[in-house]
Short mmCIF file of C-alpha atoms in Angstrom, two decimals:
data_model
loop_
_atom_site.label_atom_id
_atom_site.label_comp_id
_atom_site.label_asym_id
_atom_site.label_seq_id
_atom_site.Cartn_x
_atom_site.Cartn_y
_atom_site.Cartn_z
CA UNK V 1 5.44 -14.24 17.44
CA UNK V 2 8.93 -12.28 17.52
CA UNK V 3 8.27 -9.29 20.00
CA UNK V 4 8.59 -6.61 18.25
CA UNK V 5 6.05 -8.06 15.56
CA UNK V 6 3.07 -8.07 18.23
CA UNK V 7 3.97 -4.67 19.04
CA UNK V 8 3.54 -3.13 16.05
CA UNK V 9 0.95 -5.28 14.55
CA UNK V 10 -1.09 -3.24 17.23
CA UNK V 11 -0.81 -1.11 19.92
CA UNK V 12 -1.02 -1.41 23.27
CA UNK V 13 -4.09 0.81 23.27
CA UNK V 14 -5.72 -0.61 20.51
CA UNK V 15 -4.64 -4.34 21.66
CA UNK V 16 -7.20 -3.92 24.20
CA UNK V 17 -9.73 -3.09 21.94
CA UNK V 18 -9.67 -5.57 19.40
CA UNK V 19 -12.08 -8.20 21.03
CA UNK V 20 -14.38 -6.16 20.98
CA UNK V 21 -13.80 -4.55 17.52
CA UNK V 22 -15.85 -6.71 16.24
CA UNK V 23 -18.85 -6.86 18.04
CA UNK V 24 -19.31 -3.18 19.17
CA UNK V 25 -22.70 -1.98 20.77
CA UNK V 26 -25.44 -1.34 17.97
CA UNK V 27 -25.27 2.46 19.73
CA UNK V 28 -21.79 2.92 17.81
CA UNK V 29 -20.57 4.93 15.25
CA UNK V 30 -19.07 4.54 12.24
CA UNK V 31 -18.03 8.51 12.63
CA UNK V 32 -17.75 8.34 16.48
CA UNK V 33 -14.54 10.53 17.72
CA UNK V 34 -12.40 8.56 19.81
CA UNK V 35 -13.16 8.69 23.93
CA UNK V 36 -11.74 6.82 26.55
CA UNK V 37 -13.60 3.96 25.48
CA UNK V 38 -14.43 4.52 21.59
CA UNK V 39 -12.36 4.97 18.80
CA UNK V 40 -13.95 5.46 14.90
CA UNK V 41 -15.07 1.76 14.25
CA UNK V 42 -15.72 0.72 10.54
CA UNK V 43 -18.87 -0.36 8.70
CA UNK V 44 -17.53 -4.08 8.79
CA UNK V 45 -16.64 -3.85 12.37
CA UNK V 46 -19.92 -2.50 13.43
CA UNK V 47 -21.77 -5.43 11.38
CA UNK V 48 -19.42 -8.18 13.19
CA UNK V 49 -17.86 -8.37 9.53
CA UNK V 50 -21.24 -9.67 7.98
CA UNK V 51 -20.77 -6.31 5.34
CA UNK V 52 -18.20 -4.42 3.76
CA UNK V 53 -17.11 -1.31 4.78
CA UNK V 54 -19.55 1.05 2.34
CA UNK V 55 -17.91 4.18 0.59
CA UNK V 56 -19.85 6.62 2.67
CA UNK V 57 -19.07 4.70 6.34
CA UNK V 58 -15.20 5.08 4.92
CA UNK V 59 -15.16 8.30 4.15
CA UNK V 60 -16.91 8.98 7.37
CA UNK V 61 -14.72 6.80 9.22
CA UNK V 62 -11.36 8.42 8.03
CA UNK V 63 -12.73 12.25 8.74
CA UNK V 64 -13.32 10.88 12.33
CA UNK V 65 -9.94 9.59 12.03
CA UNK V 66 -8.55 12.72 10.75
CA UNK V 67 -10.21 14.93 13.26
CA UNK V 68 -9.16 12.73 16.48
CA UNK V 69 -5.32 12.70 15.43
CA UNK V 70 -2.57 14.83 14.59
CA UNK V 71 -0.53 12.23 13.05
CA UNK V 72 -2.90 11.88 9.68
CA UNK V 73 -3.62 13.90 6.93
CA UNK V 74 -6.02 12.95 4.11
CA UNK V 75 -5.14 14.10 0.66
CA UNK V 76 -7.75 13.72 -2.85
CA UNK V 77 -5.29 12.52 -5.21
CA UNK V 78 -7.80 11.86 -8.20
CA UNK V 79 -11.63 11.17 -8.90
CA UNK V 80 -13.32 8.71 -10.78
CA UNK V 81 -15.44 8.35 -14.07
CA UNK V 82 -18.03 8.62 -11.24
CA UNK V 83 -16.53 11.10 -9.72
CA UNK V 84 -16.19 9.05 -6.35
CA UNK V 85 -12.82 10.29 -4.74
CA UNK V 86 -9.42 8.80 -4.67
CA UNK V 87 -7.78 9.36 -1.42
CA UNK V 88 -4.38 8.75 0.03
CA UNK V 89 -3.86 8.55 3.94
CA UNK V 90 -0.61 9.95 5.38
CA UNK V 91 0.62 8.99 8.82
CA UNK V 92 3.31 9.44 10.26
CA UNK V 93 7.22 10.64 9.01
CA UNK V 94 8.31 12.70 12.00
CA UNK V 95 11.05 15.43 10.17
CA UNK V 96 13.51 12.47 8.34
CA UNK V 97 11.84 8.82 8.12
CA UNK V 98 13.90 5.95 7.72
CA UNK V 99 11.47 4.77 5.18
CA UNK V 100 8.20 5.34 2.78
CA UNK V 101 5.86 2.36 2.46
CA UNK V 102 2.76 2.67 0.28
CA UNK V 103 -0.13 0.35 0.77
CA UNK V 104 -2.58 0.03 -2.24
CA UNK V 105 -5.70 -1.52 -1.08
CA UNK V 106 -8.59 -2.78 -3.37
CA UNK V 107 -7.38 -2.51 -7.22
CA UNK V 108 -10.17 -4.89 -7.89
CA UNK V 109 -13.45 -4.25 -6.58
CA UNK V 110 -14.87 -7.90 -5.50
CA UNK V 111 -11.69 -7.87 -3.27
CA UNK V 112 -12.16 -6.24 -0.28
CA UNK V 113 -10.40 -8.09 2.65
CA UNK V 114 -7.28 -5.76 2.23
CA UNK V 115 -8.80 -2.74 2.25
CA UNK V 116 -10.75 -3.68 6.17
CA UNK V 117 -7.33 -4.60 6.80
CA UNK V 118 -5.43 -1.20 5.35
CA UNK V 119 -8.78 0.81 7.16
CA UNK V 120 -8.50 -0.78 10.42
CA UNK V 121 -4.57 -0.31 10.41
CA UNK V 122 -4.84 3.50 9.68
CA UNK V 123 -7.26 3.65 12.86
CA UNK V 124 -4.94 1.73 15.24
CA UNK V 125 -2.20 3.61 14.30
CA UNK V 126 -3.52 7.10 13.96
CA UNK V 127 -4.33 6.76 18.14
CA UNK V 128 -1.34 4.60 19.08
CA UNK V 129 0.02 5.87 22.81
CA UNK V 130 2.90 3.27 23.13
CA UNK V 131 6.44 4.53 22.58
CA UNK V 132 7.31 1.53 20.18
CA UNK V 133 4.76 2.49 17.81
CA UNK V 134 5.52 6.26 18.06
CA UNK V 135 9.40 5.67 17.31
CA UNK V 136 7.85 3.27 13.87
CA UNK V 137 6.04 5.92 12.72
CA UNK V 138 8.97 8.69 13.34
CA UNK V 139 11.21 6.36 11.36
CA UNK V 140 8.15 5.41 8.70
CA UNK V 141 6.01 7.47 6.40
CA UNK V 142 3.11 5.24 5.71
CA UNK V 143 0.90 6.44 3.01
CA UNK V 144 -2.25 4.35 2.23
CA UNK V 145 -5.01 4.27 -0.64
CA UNK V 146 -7.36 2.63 1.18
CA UNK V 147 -9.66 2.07 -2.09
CA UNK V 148 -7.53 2.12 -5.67
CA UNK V 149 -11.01 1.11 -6.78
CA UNK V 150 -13.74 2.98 -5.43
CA UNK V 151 -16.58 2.22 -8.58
CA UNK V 152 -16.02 -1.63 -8.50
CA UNK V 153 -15.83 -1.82 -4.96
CA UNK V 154 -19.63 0.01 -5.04
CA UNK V 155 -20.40 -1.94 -8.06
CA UNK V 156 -18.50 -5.30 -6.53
CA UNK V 157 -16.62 -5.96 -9.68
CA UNK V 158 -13.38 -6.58 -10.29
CA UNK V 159 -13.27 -3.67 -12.63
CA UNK V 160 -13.40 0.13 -12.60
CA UNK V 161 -16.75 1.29 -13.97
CA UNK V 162 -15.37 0.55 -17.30
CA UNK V 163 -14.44 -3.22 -16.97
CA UNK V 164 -10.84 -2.08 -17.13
CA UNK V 165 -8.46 -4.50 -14.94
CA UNK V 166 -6.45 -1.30 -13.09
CA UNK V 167 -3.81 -3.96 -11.93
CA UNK V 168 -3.09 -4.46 -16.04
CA UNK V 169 -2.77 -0.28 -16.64
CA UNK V 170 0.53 0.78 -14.64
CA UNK V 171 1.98 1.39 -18.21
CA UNK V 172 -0.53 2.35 -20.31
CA UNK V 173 -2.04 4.61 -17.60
CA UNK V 174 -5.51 5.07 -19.52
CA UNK V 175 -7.83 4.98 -16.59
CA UNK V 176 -7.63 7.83 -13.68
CA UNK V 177 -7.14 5.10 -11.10
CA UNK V 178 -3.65 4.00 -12.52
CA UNK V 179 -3.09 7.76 -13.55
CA UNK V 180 -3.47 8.29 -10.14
CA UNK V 181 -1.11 6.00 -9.08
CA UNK V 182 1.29 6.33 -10.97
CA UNK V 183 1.19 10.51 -9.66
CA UNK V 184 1.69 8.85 -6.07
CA UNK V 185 4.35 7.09 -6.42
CA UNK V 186 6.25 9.01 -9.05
CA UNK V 187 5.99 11.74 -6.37
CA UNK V 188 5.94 10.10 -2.94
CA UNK V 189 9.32 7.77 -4.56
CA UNK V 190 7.94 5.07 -1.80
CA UNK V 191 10.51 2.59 -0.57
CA UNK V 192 7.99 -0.93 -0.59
CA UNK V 193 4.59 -0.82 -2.53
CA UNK V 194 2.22 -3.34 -1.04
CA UNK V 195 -0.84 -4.79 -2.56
CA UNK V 196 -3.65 -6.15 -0.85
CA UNK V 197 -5.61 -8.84 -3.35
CA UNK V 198 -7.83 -12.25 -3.11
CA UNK V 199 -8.00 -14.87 -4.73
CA UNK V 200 -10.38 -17.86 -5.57
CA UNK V 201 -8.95 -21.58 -4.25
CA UNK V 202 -8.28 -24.59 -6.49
CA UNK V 203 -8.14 -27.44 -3.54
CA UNK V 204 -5.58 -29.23 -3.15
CA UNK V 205 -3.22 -27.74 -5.00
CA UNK V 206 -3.43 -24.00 -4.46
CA UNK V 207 -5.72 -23.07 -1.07
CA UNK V 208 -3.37 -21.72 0.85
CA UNK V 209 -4.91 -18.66 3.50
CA UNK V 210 -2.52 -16.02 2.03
CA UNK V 211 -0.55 -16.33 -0.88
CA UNK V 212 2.29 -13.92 -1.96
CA UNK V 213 4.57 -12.74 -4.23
CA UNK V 214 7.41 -10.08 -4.98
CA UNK V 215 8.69 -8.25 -8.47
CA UNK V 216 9.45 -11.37 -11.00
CA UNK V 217 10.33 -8.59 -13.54
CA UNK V 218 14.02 -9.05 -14.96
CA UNK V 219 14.59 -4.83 -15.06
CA UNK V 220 13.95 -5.03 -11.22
CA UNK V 221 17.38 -3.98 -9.46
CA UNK V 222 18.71 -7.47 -7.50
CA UNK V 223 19.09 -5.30 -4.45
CA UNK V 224 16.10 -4.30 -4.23
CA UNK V 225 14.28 -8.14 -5.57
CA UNK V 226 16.61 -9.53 -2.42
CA UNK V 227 14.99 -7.15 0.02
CA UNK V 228 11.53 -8.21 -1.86
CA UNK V 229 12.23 -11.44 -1.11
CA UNK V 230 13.23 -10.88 2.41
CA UNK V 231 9.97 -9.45 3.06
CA UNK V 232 8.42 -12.03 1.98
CA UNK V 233 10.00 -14.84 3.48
CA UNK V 234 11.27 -13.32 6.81
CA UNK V 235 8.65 -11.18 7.11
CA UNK V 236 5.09 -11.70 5.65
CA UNK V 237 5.17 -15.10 5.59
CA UNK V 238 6.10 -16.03 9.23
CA UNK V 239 3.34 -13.07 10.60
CA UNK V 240 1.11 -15.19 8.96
CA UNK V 241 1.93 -18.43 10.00
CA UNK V 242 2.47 -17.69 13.82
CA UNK V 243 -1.42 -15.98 13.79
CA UNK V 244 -2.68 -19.66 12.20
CA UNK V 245 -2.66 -18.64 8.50
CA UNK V 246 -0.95 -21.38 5.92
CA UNK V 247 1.26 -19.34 3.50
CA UNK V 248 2.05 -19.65 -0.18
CA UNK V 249 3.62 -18.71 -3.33
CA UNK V 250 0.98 -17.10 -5.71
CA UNK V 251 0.36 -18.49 -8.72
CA UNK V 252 2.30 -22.03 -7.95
CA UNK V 253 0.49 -24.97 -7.66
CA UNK V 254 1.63 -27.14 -5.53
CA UNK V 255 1.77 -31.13 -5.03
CA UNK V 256 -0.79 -31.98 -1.81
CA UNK V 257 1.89 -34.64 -0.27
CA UNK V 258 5.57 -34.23 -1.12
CA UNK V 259 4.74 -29.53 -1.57
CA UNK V 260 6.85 -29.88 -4.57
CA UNK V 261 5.84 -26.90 -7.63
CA UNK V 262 3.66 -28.52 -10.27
CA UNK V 263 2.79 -25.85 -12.84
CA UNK V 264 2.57 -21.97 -12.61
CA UNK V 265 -0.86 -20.60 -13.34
CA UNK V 266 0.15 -17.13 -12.42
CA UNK V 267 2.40 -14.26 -11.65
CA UNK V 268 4.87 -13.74 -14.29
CA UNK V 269 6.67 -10.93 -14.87
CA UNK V 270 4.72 -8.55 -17.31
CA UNK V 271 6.04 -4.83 -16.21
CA UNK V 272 2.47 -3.53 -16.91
CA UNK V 273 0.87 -5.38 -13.29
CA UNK V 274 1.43 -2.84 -10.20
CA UNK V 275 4.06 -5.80 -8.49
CA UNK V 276 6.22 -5.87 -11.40
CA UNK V 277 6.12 -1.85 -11.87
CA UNK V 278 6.79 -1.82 -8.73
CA UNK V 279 10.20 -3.04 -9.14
CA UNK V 280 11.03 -1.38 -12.18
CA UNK V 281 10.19 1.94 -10.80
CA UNK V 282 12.86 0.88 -8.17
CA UNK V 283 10.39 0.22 -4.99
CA UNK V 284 10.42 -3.29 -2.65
CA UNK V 285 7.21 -4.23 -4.34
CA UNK V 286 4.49 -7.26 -2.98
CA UNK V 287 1.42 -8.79 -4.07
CA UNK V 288 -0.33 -10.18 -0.86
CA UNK V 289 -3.56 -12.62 -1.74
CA UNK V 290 -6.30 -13.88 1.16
CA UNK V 291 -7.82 -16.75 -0.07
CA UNK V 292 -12.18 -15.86 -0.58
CA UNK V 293 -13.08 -19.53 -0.02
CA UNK V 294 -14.25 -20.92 2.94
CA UNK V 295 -12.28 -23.03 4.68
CA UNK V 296 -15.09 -24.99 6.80
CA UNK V 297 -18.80 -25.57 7.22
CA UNK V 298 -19.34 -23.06 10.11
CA UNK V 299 -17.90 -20.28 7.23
CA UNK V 300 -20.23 -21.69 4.50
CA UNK V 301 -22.96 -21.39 7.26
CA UNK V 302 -21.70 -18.59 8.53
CA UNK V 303 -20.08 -15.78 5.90
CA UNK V 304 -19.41 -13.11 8.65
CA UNK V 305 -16.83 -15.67 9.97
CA UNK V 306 -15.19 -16.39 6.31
CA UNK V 307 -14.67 -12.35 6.24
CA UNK V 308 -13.39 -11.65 9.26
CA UNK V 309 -10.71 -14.23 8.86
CA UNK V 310 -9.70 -13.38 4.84
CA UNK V 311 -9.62 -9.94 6.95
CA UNK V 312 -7.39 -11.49 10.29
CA UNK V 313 -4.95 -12.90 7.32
CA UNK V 314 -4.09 -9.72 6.08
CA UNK V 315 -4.00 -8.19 9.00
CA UNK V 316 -1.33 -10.42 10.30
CA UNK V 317 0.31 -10.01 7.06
CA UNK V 318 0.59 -6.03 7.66
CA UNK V 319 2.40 -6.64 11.11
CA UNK V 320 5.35 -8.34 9.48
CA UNK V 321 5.29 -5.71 6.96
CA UNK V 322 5.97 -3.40 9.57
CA UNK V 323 8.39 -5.22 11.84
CA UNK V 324 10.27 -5.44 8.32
CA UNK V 325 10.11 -1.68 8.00
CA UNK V 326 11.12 -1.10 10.83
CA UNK V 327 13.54 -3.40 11.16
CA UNK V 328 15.27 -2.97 7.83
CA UNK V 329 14.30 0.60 6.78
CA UNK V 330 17.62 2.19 6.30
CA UNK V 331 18.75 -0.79 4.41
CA UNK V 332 15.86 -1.06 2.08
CA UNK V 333 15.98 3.11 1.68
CA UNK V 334 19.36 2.35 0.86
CA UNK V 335 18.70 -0.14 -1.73
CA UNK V 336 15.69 1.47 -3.31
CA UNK V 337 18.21 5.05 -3.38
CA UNK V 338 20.89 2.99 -5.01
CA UNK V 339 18.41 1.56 -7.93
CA UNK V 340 17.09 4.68 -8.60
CA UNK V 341 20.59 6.05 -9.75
CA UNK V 342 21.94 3.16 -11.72
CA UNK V 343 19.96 4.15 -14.50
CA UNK V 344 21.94 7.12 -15.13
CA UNK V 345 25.20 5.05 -15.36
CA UNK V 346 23.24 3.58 -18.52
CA UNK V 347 24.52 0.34 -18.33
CA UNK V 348 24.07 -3.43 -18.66
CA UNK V 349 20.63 -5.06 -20.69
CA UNK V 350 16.93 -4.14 -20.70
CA UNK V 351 14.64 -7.32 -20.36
CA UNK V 352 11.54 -7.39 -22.72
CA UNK V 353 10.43 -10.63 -21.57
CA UNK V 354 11.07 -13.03 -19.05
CA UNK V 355 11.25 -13.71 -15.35
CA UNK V 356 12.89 -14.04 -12.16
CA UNK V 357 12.22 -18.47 -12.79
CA UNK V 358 12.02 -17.82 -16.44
CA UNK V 359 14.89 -16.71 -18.32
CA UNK V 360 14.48 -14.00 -21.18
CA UNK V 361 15.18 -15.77 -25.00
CA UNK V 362 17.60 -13.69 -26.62
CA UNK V 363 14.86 -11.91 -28.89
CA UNK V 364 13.50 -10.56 -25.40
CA UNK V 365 17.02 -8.66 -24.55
CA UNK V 366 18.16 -5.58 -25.37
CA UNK V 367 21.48 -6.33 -24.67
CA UNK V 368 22.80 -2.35 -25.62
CA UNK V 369 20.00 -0.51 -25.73
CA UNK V 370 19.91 2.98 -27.79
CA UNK V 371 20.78 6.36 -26.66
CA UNK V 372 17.39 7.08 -26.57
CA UNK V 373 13.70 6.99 -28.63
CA UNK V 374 12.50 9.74 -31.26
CA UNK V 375 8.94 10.51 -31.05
CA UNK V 376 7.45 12.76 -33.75
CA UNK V 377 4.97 16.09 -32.52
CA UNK V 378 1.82 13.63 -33.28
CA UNK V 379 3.65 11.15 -30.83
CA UNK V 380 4.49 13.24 -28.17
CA UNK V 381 1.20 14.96 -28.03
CA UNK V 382 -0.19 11.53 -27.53
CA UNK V 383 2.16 10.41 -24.93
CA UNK V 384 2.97 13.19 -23.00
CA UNK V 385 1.14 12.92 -20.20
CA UNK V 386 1.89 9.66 -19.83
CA UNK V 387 5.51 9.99 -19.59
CA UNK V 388 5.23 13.03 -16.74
CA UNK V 389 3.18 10.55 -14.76
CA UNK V 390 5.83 7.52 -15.04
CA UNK V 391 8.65 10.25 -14.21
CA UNK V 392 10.15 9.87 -17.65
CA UNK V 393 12.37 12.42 -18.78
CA UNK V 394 12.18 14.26 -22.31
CA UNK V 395 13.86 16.95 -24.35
CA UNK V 396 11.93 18.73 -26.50
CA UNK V 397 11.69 20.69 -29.65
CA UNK V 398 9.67 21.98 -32.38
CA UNK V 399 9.56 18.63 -34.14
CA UNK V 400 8.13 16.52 -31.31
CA UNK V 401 10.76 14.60 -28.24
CA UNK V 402 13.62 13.03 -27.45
CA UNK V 403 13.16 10.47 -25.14
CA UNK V 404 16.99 9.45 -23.55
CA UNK V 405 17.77 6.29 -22.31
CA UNK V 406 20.39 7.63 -19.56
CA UNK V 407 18.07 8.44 -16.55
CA UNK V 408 16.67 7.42 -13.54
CA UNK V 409 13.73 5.52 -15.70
CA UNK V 410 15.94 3.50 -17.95
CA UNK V 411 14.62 0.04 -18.01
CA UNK V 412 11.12 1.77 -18.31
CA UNK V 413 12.14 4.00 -21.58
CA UNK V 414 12.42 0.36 -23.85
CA UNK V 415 8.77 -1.11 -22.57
CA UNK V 416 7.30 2.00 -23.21
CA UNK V 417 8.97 2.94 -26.64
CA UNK V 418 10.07 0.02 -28.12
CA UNK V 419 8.02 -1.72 -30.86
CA UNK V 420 9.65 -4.69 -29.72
CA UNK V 421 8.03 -4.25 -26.03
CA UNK V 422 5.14 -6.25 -25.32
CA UNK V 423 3.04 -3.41 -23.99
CA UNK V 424 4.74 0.03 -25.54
CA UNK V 425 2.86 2.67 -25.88
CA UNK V 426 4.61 3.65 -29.25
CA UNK V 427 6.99 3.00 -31.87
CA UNK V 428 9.78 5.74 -30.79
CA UNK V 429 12.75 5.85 -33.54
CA UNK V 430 15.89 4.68 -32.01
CA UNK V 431 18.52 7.02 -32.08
CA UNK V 432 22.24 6.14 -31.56
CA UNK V 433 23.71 9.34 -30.86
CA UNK V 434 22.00 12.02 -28.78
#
């Protein structure tokens, strides 16, 4: 494992306590403050990883958390149709970071590797003492939902307590968990979104332990899709592989002997799945997957030992995420600050359709898009909120909006306005002159 990788992954502090982690005393506490011996332990650490991490051990869990360090703060950033929180974790920043990297943990419910992984990470880092990890976290800002999904996780569905799919409503933005998203990261303007998934096996030709993938979307700035990819494969990818994890493309299936691509089951690039909004809202964006099925008798026999190592996966994952931070920060900043200005140049095509390994037909191209979309009073009234929370700009009137193309949002304006879009939200008017 490259040095620096082992380093952050965990600290030297919390290195020494992660053999026993997972088998802590039956005396301990979920809530315990940290001593020289303790620190706050989670629900799924204190069972050995035989159960889940409940919503009231994490809640308890992050207050101890929050109480036993100065470096996190704990903000409600929305509520549910059951009115169970939405949180986001801050750590770190110092007065100028390098870098803002937002982890999104549990959009579906009956997925909760990621989120032991994103919980467990807060802790180590919250009570790091070595100067390596201190300098990371003056250079990063790490913000963290730990659970995008808190009624399916309780309920264990991949839904919200709806049945909605929140991973399919980062542009329609109808339930409060995507609303509530979409606020973060219109607000926060993070650098890399990262989201923690599973997925179910199809031996041989998709099992891999952790599968990922970046921003396949076509409006996704090639700067910023490079550094995507260089996260992936530089990054993610090797973590994995040096803690014992086999690593894959999502949604490729793969041939057993010669690991050529066979067919692609998965991962495209609709703009409306958190990845590929990702990119289009001009963030490194990617989709990590643990794989749910055991991968031996002793974890069919056994499930506590089929979670805790969908949980180890994703845990190694998050250290390459971070050596890549930290490695690359100012670069991907850089990148990420550079996409979020092009849009005001208002230039070059806006992709309807297509992908990064599938090119757009020419009916999915707007190859000179308007000066901007017409919405009527009725329309606007509709949309409005909407459009604050994707950080699209309007000018408005007595008559309803004006919705320009020229701005920081540009590839967005089209998929949400244009009748033509596979997902818009209306049928704005084009208008040629503003």
């Amino acid at each position: 494992m490259r040095p620096r990788l082992a380093a952050l992954a965990l600290t030297a502090a919390a290195t020494a306590l992660a053999a026993p982690l997972l088998t802590a005393p039956a005396n301990a506490s979920a809530g315990a403050t940290d001593t020289a011996t303790t620190l706050p332990r989670t629900g799924f650490e204190l069972s050995n990883g035989k159960n889940w991490t409940t919503q009231p051990e994490e809640w308890d869990f992050l207050a101890a958390v929050d109480r036993g360090s100065d470096r996190v703060g704990i903000d409600r950033i929305g509520s549910t149709k059951q009115n169970r929180p939405l949180q986001l974790v801050r750590i770190g920043g110092g007065h100028r970071p390098t870098a803002t990297v937002l982890l999104i943990c549990s959009q579906h419910g009956d997925e909760p590797s990621g989120r032991e992984a994103c919980l467990t990470k807060v802790r180590d880092l919250a009570f790091a003492k070595d100067k390596r990890t201190k300098k990371f976290l003056e250079r990063t800002r790490l913000l963290v939902v730990p659970t995008a999904n808190p009624d399916g996780r309780n309920a264990d569905t991949r839904g919200n307590s709806d049945g909605v799919d929140i991973n399919r409503d980062h542009i329609a933005l109808q339930t409060a968990e995507g609303r509530a998203m979409a606020a973060v990261i219109r607000d926060e303007r993070p650098d890399v979104i990262y989201d923690l998934h599973e997925y179910g096996a199809t031996p041989p030709y998709y099992d891999k332990d952790l599968f990922d993938l970046w921003p396949r979307n076509l409006n996704t700035d090639a700067h910023v899709h490079e550094e995507a990819q260089t996260l992936s494969d530089d990054y993610v990818r090797p973590a994995a592989n040096e803690a014992g994890h086999s690593t894959g493309t999502y949604g490729i299936w793969t041939d057993p002997v010669t690991g050529d691509p066979i067919k692609q089951t998965a991962g495209d690039g609709q703009e409306r799945i958190l990845r590929n909004a990702s990119g289009i809202k001009h963030a490194v964006g990617l989709l990590i997957e643990s794989r749910v099925d055991a991968l031996s008798d002793a974890e069919k026999a056994d499930e506590s030992l089929n979670h805790r190592r969908r949980v180890a996966s994703q845990t190694s994952a998050l250290g390459g995420l971070f050596e890549f931070t930290d490695e690359r920060g100012r670069r991907v900043h850089a990148a990420t600050t550079a996409s979020r200005y092009k849009g005001l140049a208002d230039r070059g095509p806006v992709y309807l359709g297509g992908a990064d390994n599938d090119p757009a037909e020419p009916a999915e191209i707007i190859q000179d898009p308007p000066c901007g979309y017409r919405l009527d009073a009725a329309q606007y009234a509709d949309l409005k909120d909407e459009l604050a929370l994707h950080g699209v700009r309007v000018k408005t009137d007595g008559t309803g909006a004006l919705v320009p193309v020229r701005q920081s949002q540009r590839a967005l304006v089209p998929l949400l306005l244009d009748e033509r879009a596979p997902y818009h939200l209306a049928k704005g008017a084009p208008v040629e002159a503003c």
